[in-house]
Amino acid sequence: LLRCFGCVLRVVVLLEGEPLAVNVDLQTDATLQVDISDALSERDKVKFTVHTKSTLPNFKQNEFSVVRQHEEFIWLHDSFVENEEYAGYIIPPAPPRPDFDASREKLQKLGEGEGSMTKEEFTKMKQELEAEYLAIFKKTVAMHEVFLCRVAAHPVLRKDMNFHVFLEYNQDLSVRGKNKREKMEDFFKNVVKSADGVLVAGVKDVDDFFEHEKTFLLEYHNRVKDASSKSDRMIRSHKNAADDINRIASTLYTLGTQDSTDVCKFFLKVSELFEKTRKIEARVAADEDLKLADLLKYYLRESQAAKDLLYRRGRALVDYENANKALDKARAKNKDVLQAETSQQVCCQKFEKISESAKQELIDFKTRRVAAFRKNLVELAELELKHAKGNLQLLQSCVGVLKGDT
Amino acid sequence: MDPSLSASDIASSTKPLSEASSPPVMDLLSEPASEASSAPMVDLLMEPASEGSSAPMVDILSEPASEASSAPMLDLFMEPASEASSGPMMNLLMEPASDDLKEPPKPDIDPLADILNDTPLSEVKTPVAAMPQETPSDLFDDEPSELFAEPRQSNTAKQQQTSIFDEPDEDLFSEPLGEASKKPQNDFFKEALAPVAKASNVCGPLSDNYNEHPTDIFTEEAMTTLPSAVSTVSVNSKTNGVHSDEEEPDIFAEATVELSLDSPRNDRKKKEAAKPSASAPAPSVSASASKPQPKTLEELEEEVEDKFELNISITNPEKVGDGMNAYMAYKVSTQTTLPMFRSKTFTVRRRFSDFLGLYEKLSDKHTPNGYIVPPPPEKSIMGMTKVKVGKEDNSSAEFVERRRAALERYLQRVVFHPSLLQDPDVREFLERDDMPRAHNTQALSGAGFLKMINRATDSLSKMTIKMNESDVWFEEKLQEVEAEDQQLRKLHIMVDSLVGHRKELSVNTGGFAKSVAMLGSSEDNTALSRALSQLAEVEDKMEQLHQEQAASDSFCFAELLADYIRLLGSVRASFDQRMKTWQRWQDAQNMLQKKRETEAKLLWANKPDKLQQAKDDITEWEAKVTQYERDFDRVSATVRKEVLRFEKEKACDFKKQIIKYLESLLQSQQQLIKYWEAFLPEAKAIA
């Protein structure tokens, strides 16, 4: 059994150039194109083949591929976040960790139930498992690709040295995962940051645009979070219902094969129908997952990134105001005036620099969001229609046949 | 439904047309249909021809056509409308039909569809405008095509065909036709409409069904002008075979009525082969045509009901009393033509325990004889307590409805059973106003519970008894029943789980809808905000849809399974009963053996005083053995008969219910399509 799972894990998914659900690039530029051409899953590691096509002069070749792991993506993302230069930009959100726990849990169930299940049930379970695994896998790959595409499309980040190294250096970047101490540090940093965030958010912004964006993003982020978790729940129960139909189909099949009477043939036909409809039903759930839940999840992270940008700007504003106060104080006391002046100037520059790019970034964020929602919702509606029509046709022909028999 | 039939229809209709070759006819066909019909039609003509069926057809058609050119064929429709319409159809239908019916339908569909698409109705009308003045032969040329197009699909008519075949020929050609030819044709058809419609009720059982076609056709014609009617009709004849094609309705708004008519009619023919179809006069057919499929089911039901001449429904569940003493009363309405009842319709009020009481009585009387007594739904303390407490929530309403439906099905099963229907207790239950209250229901259901335990232990002890089965049939059947029971239980659990998940889905969809609405309200792009709130509305509707679907999962599917799990219990009980009688017989035989041994011992010991007693015992036990053996044979025969009856009914029930269930699924998919179709432009409007 484990062997069977192993082979699932080793599945090499050739991504059939599938359009990425959540990513809508504003400017498509032939000078730098990045995609994940291939991905290999081994146990809990996923190796992504990052493929780059570029005419930029600082690359040695026009086209090349490297193998990267999830940790290296995280490293790249963190390097952006830590770079002061990029404080005025929405840093593309890091892709989520590949999560195969759900599949593993199912596998365990499968292993436990192996003895008590009939052969059909076992195959059914295995099918479900494989389909689920494949779905998660594809999703993981897509999320990583989206991150790279966002960076590649960004007017400033695409020129980042680390990014170029990430794309070109054909050996392991020897990025290690964070150790315990670093994780603790991160944790404290986050606590301080969120406490500070509350503080900074309380400060009334001088600029109406940013003030509006701030209230909007705070609310939007919470609501998109709620919608995302609700959509997950909805899709999960949809999948469960599809699984039930699958089991009903297999029991009907057993009922139908007990005999060769008229009813049994009837059962077999109905079983066949259910087998088909559950496939469609599962596809509906999968497509809702892909078009709706993933979109919401992505904008959950993206709105977080936008919020972070506003935090950085807010922080800079507070710093600037403090520096102003310090300068006033220094002037009053006529002590360390020069030092206060320089620091006030630094703060002012920093704040202005952030404000300048942040405005455009937030406008872009909105344009991207609207485009992405449009694309996904249209595709969702089209897929729902396609599946419902397919289902309807199946049902109609089956009812027709069954009625013809009676 | 055999498309190849209509293929040959077309073939036959084109053939005479070209042979008759009167100019207007050519017009009719050449203008609008030349490209469309000529090429495919030739194909169609050829295909059946290779099967050998086209020859007679062509004969039939070319013959009347040629004759028709001399004599006005209109009479055919006007004067003896009833015979004429049924007559020629029948005989024309006759010869090719038998061959054609068996042909594979597939290959012909496409060309047919092409014809449909390419023959625009409006175009046809204009060139044909000149038609009425022309010789009636044109008319006839077209008319037959439609006439036999339809009846030919009915293969059930084989026996009757011959008889009908004979008479119409005379009608067709020997009738005086002259007078009619002078009248304007438009009138003919309007007049013809009436007699035909009447004729459908007068004629024999079978021609009845066929008469409906002409009726329809003529109503069509009467509604439109004659020329266009001709064209419509010629179109109709082509479309008949492919009525299942989805595209048709769009193309021929007028033709749709005719198209969809075929399927119910065909089914009907099979079902009510010998019944005058008073229930389906032509006008109402068009009404029912939109939903042809359910119709047939109802009729199937009707047929069953008609056989028993008894129709029972349970309605108006009503809470009586308050608090823990409250109970639900149901209105049991009976409609019957059976002479054993005092009146034709009557209603009584019964409470749940009365139903249980009826079962107890019936079970006590009939189970020992090997009958399968349908069991009532179980007592549900949980559900009933909720109702008693008086919570007016969804689940208690659902519970009441579920129970009402279950009781109705239970009672219907009882009265559909020919032997149980004769039982005076059943009659009393249905008829008597002041039914003595089944005393002590609590004890009753308690007893029912004990009985279940007893049954369980019984079947356990049965396992230990080794019955050397004389009849393999019973052994196999019992095994089948047990296996089926197991599978049904499994299925029931799964369907229940589906119901649960579907309800969960409904709740979660509702939650998501609200969440999306909130998201939409905070979105600052107007179009996107609007689209999101539209999405929220779609999801809201989906919530409703999922809930309805969960209800039909439960009502149509889970309840059916629950019924049959209970019924299989009764089936097993009847097998147990047979086993018991067998055991009694065996015991008696053993006893007789013992008595004989005693006698032998007494003889040997020479004790004549007790010998007489022993001899009496032997005679007594001999009688018992014969009696018990007879009992066993009788019970065996009953069980066998009952099981076969049960299986037949089960097959019927399952088919009916599952089709109903699938139709509910179908409907919810249709709704789904509607909702998303409405949403798509909203999504596209985001900018």
Short mmCIF file of C-alpha atoms in Angstrom, two decimals, chain B residues 251-453:
data_model
loop_
_atom_site.label_atom_id
_atom_site.label_comp_id
_atom_site.label_asym_id
_atom_site.label_seq_id
_atom_site.Cartn_x
_atom_site.Cartn_y
_atom_site.Cartn_z
CA ILE B 251 -36.13 25.71 -34.99
CA PHE B 252 -39.76 24.82 -35.28
CA ALA B 253 -41.84 26.46 -32.74
CA GLU B 254 -44.94 25.06 -34.29
CA ALA B 255 -43.58 21.68 -34.84
CA THR B 256 -42.60 21.21 -31.24
CA VAL B 257 -46.05 20.38 -30.15
CA GLU B 258 -46.18 17.56 -32.54
CA LEU B 259 -42.74 16.40 -31.75
CA SER B 260 -43.11 16.06 -28.10
CA LEU B 261 -46.41 14.42 -28.56
CA ASP B 262 -44.84 11.34 -29.91
CA SER B 263 -43.16 10.13 -26.85
CA PRO B 264 -46.12 10.14 -24.52
CA ARG B 265 -48.27 8.65 -27.14
CA ASN B 266 -45.95 5.90 -27.90
CA ASP B 267 -45.58 5.01 -24.30
CA ARG B 268 -49.21 5.25 -23.86
CA LYS B 269 -49.82 2.83 -26.62
CA LYS B 270 -47.82 0.25 -24.89
CA LYS B 271 -49.37 0.86 -21.56
CA GLU B 272 -53.01 1.14 -22.23
CA ALA B 273 -53.09 -1.06 -25.21
CA ALA B 274 -56.68 -2.01 -24.69
CA LYS B 275 -58.05 1.01 -22.94
CA PRO B 276 -59.94 3.76 -24.62
CA SER B 277 -57.82 6.76 -24.02
CA ALA B 278 -60.44 9.08 -22.73
CA SER B 279 -57.79 10.58 -20.55
CA ALA B 280 -55.87 11.83 -23.50
CA PRO B 281 -58.02 13.70 -25.95
CA ALA B 282 -56.17 15.67 -28.51
CA PRO B 283 -56.34 19.13 -26.95
CA SER B 284 -55.08 18.00 -23.62
CA VAL B 285 -52.34 16.06 -25.22
CA SER B 286 -50.71 19.23 -26.33
CA ALA B 287 -50.87 20.44 -22.80
CA SER B 288 -49.30 17.37 -21.41
CA ALA B 289 -46.81 17.24 -24.18
CA SER B 290 -44.44 19.53 -22.44
CA LYS B 291 -44.01 16.95 -19.77
CA PRO B 292 -44.35 13.72 -21.58
CA GLN B 293 -42.32 11.54 -19.29
CA PRO B 294 -44.09 11.88 -15.95
CA LYS B 295 -47.31 11.21 -17.72
CA THR B 296 -46.37 7.69 -18.51
CA LEU B 297 -45.51 7.00 -14.96
CA GLU B 298 -48.76 8.27 -13.74
CA GLU B 299 -50.45 6.08 -16.17
CA LEU B 300 -48.57 3.10 -15.01
CA GLU B 301 -49.82 3.90 -11.60
CA GLU B 302 -53.27 4.43 -12.90
CA GLU B 303 -53.21 1.08 -14.47
CA VAL B 304 -52.36 -0.56 -11.23
CA GLU B 305 -54.96 1.41 -9.43
CA ASP B 306 -57.53 0.66 -12.01
CA LYS B 307 -56.91 -2.97 -11.60
CA PHE B 308 -57.69 -2.76 -7.94
CA GLU B 309 -60.20 -0.03 -8.37
CA LEU B 310 -59.09 1.48 -5.16
CA ASN B 311 -57.24 4.66 -4.46
CA ILE B 312 -56.07 5.69 -1.05
CA SER B 313 -54.52 8.89 0.11
CA ILE B 314 -53.52 10.18 3.49
CA THR B 315 -53.70 13.90 4.02
CA ASN B 316 -54.06 16.61 6.63
CA PRO B 317 -51.86 15.46 9.45
CA GLU B 318 -53.19 17.28 12.47
CA LYS B 319 -52.08 17.52 16.01
CA VAL B 320 -54.77 16.51 18.46
CA GLY B 321 -54.51 17.41 22.12
CA ASP B 322 -51.68 18.99 24.03
CA GLY B 323 -48.56 18.06 25.88
CA MET B 324 -47.39 14.50 26.09
CA ASN B 325 -50.85 13.16 25.37
CA ALA B 326 -50.94 14.85 22.03
CA TYR B 327 -50.99 12.73 18.92
CA MET B 328 -51.15 13.18 15.19
CA ALA B 329 -54.33 12.31 13.36
CA TYR B 330 -54.36 11.69 9.63
CA LYS B 331 -57.18 11.86 7.16
CA VAL B 332 -57.46 8.59 5.28
CA SER B 333 -59.43 9.09 2.06
CA THR B 334 -60.56 6.22 -0.08
CA GLN B 335 -61.94 6.26 -3.57
CA THR B 336 -63.16 2.99 -4.88
CA THR B 337 -65.44 1.23 -7.28
CA LEU B 338 -65.21 -2.06 -5.46
CA PRO B 339 -68.61 -3.40 -4.48
CA MET B 340 -67.37 -4.57 -1.13
CA PHE B 341 -67.36 -1.02 0.16
CA ARG B 342 -70.51 0.77 1.11
CA SER B 343 -69.82 3.92 -0.86
CA LYS B 344 -67.50 5.19 -3.54
CA THR B 345 -65.64 7.76 -1.54
CA PHE B 346 -65.19 8.01 2.17
CA THR B 347 -62.80 9.46 4.67
CA VAL B 348 -61.88 8.53 8.19
CA ARG B 349 -59.46 9.95 10.70
CA ARG B 350 -56.83 7.63 12.06
CA ARG B 351 -53.95 8.07 14.38
CA PHE B 352 -50.56 6.46 14.16
CA SER B 353 -51.30 3.77 16.67
CA ASP B 354 -54.32 2.74 14.61
CA PHE B 355 -51.97 1.95 11.77
CA LEU B 356 -49.82 -0.07 14.10
CA GLY B 357 -52.92 -1.81 15.36
CA LEU B 358 -53.94 -2.71 11.83
CA TYR B 359 -50.55 -4.19 11.22
CA GLU B 360 -50.70 -6.25 14.38
CA LYS B 361 -54.05 -7.67 13.41
CA LEU B 362 -53.01 -8.44 9.88
CA SER B 363 -49.72 -9.85 10.92
CA ASP B 364 -51.31 -12.16 13.49
CA LYS B 365 -53.74 -13.47 10.94
CA HIS B 366 -51.67 -13.69 7.80
CA THR B 367 -48.04 -14.13 8.70
CA PRO B 368 -48.62 -17.73 9.92
CA ASN B 369 -49.94 -18.56 6.48
CA GLY B 370 -46.79 -17.33 4.81
CA TYR B 371 -48.09 -14.01 3.62
CA ILE B 372 -45.80 -11.01 3.41
CA VAL B 373 -47.59 -8.39 5.49
CA PRO B 374 -46.30 -4.91 4.74
CA PRO B 375 -44.93 -3.34 7.91
CA PRO B 376 -45.83 0.20 8.99
CA PRO B 377 -43.17 2.82 9.70
CA GLU B 378 -41.47 2.52 13.04
CA LYS B 379 -42.53 4.48 16.01
CA SER B 380 -40.17 7.35 16.51
CA ILE B 381 -40.13 8.64 20.05
CA MET B 382 -37.63 11.34 19.15
CA GLY B 383 -39.56 12.74 16.24
CA MET B 384 -42.91 12.50 17.93
CA THR B 385 -41.70 14.16 21.11
CA LYS B 386 -40.59 17.11 19.07
CA VAL B 387 -44.00 17.33 17.49
CA LYS B 388 -45.65 16.94 20.88
CA VAL B 389 -43.58 19.65 22.41
CA GLY B 390 -45.00 21.74 19.63
CA LYS B 391 -41.91 23.11 18.05
CA GLU B 392 -42.96 24.48 14.72
CA ASP B 393 -39.56 24.11 13.17
CA ASN B 394 -38.45 22.59 9.93
CA SER B 395 -37.41 19.25 11.25
CA SER B 396 -40.71 18.48 12.93
CA ALA B 397 -42.65 19.50 9.83
CA GLU B 398 -40.35 17.29 7.84
CA PHE B 399 -40.91 14.48 10.28
CA VAL B 400 -44.68 14.76 10.00
CA GLU B 401 -44.55 14.83 6.23
CA ARG B 402 -42.18 11.92 6.12
CA ARG B 403 -44.43 9.89 8.35
CA ARG B 404 -47.53 10.84 6.42
CA ALA B 405 -45.92 9.68 3.19
CA ALA B 406 -44.68 6.50 4.82
CA LEU B 407 -48.13 5.70 6.19
CA GLU B 408 -49.65 6.32 2.82
CA ARG B 409 -47.23 3.97 1.12
CA TYR B 410 -47.83 1.42 3.84
CA LEU B 411 -51.58 1.53 3.43
CA GLN B 412 -51.31 1.41 -0.33
CA ARG B 413 -49.18 -1.69 -0.09
CA VAL B 414 -51.79 -3.29 2.14
CA VAL B 415 -54.70 -2.60 -0.15
CA PHE B 416 -52.76 -3.51 -3.28
CA HIS B 417 -52.31 -6.93 -1.82
CA PRO B 418 -55.23 -8.94 -3.16
CA SER B 419 -55.52 -11.17 -0.11
CA LEU B 420 -55.06 -8.49 2.51
CA LEU B 421 -57.62 -6.28 0.82
CA GLN B 422 -60.22 -8.96 1.52
CA ASP B 423 -59.51 -8.83 5.20
CA PRO B 424 -62.43 -7.38 7.22
CA ASP B 425 -59.99 -5.48 9.42
CA VAL B 426 -58.69 -3.55 6.43
CA ARG B 427 -62.20 -2.68 5.40
CA GLU B 428 -63.04 -1.63 8.90
CA PHE B 429 -59.92 0.49 9.06
CA LEU B 430 -60.81 2.30 5.90
CA GLU B 431 -64.51 2.63 6.44
CA ARG B 432 -65.56 2.64 10.04
CA ASP B 433 -66.01 6.05 11.58
CA ASP B 434 -65.85 5.13 15.24
CA MET B 435 -63.00 2.76 15.17
CA PRO B 436 -62.30 1.35 18.62
CA ARG B 437 -59.05 2.82 19.73
CA ALA B 438 -56.19 0.40 19.53
CA HIS B 439 -55.75 -0.03 23.24
CA ASN B 440 -52.54 0.76 24.89
CA THR B 441 -50.34 1.82 22.08
CA GLN B 442 -47.38 2.04 24.32
CA ALA B 443 -47.67 -1.63 25.10
CA LEU B 444 -48.30 -2.26 21.47
CA SER B 445 -45.13 -0.72 20.26
CA GLY B 446 -43.38 -2.33 23.18
CA ALA B 447 -44.77 -5.62 22.05
CA GLY B 448 -43.57 -4.82 18.57
CA PHE B 449 -40.14 -4.32 19.97
CA LEU B 450 -40.28 -7.61 21.88
CA LYS B 451 -41.45 -9.26 18.74
CA MET B 452 -38.41 -7.95 16.94
CA ILE B 453 -36.17 -9.46 19.55
#
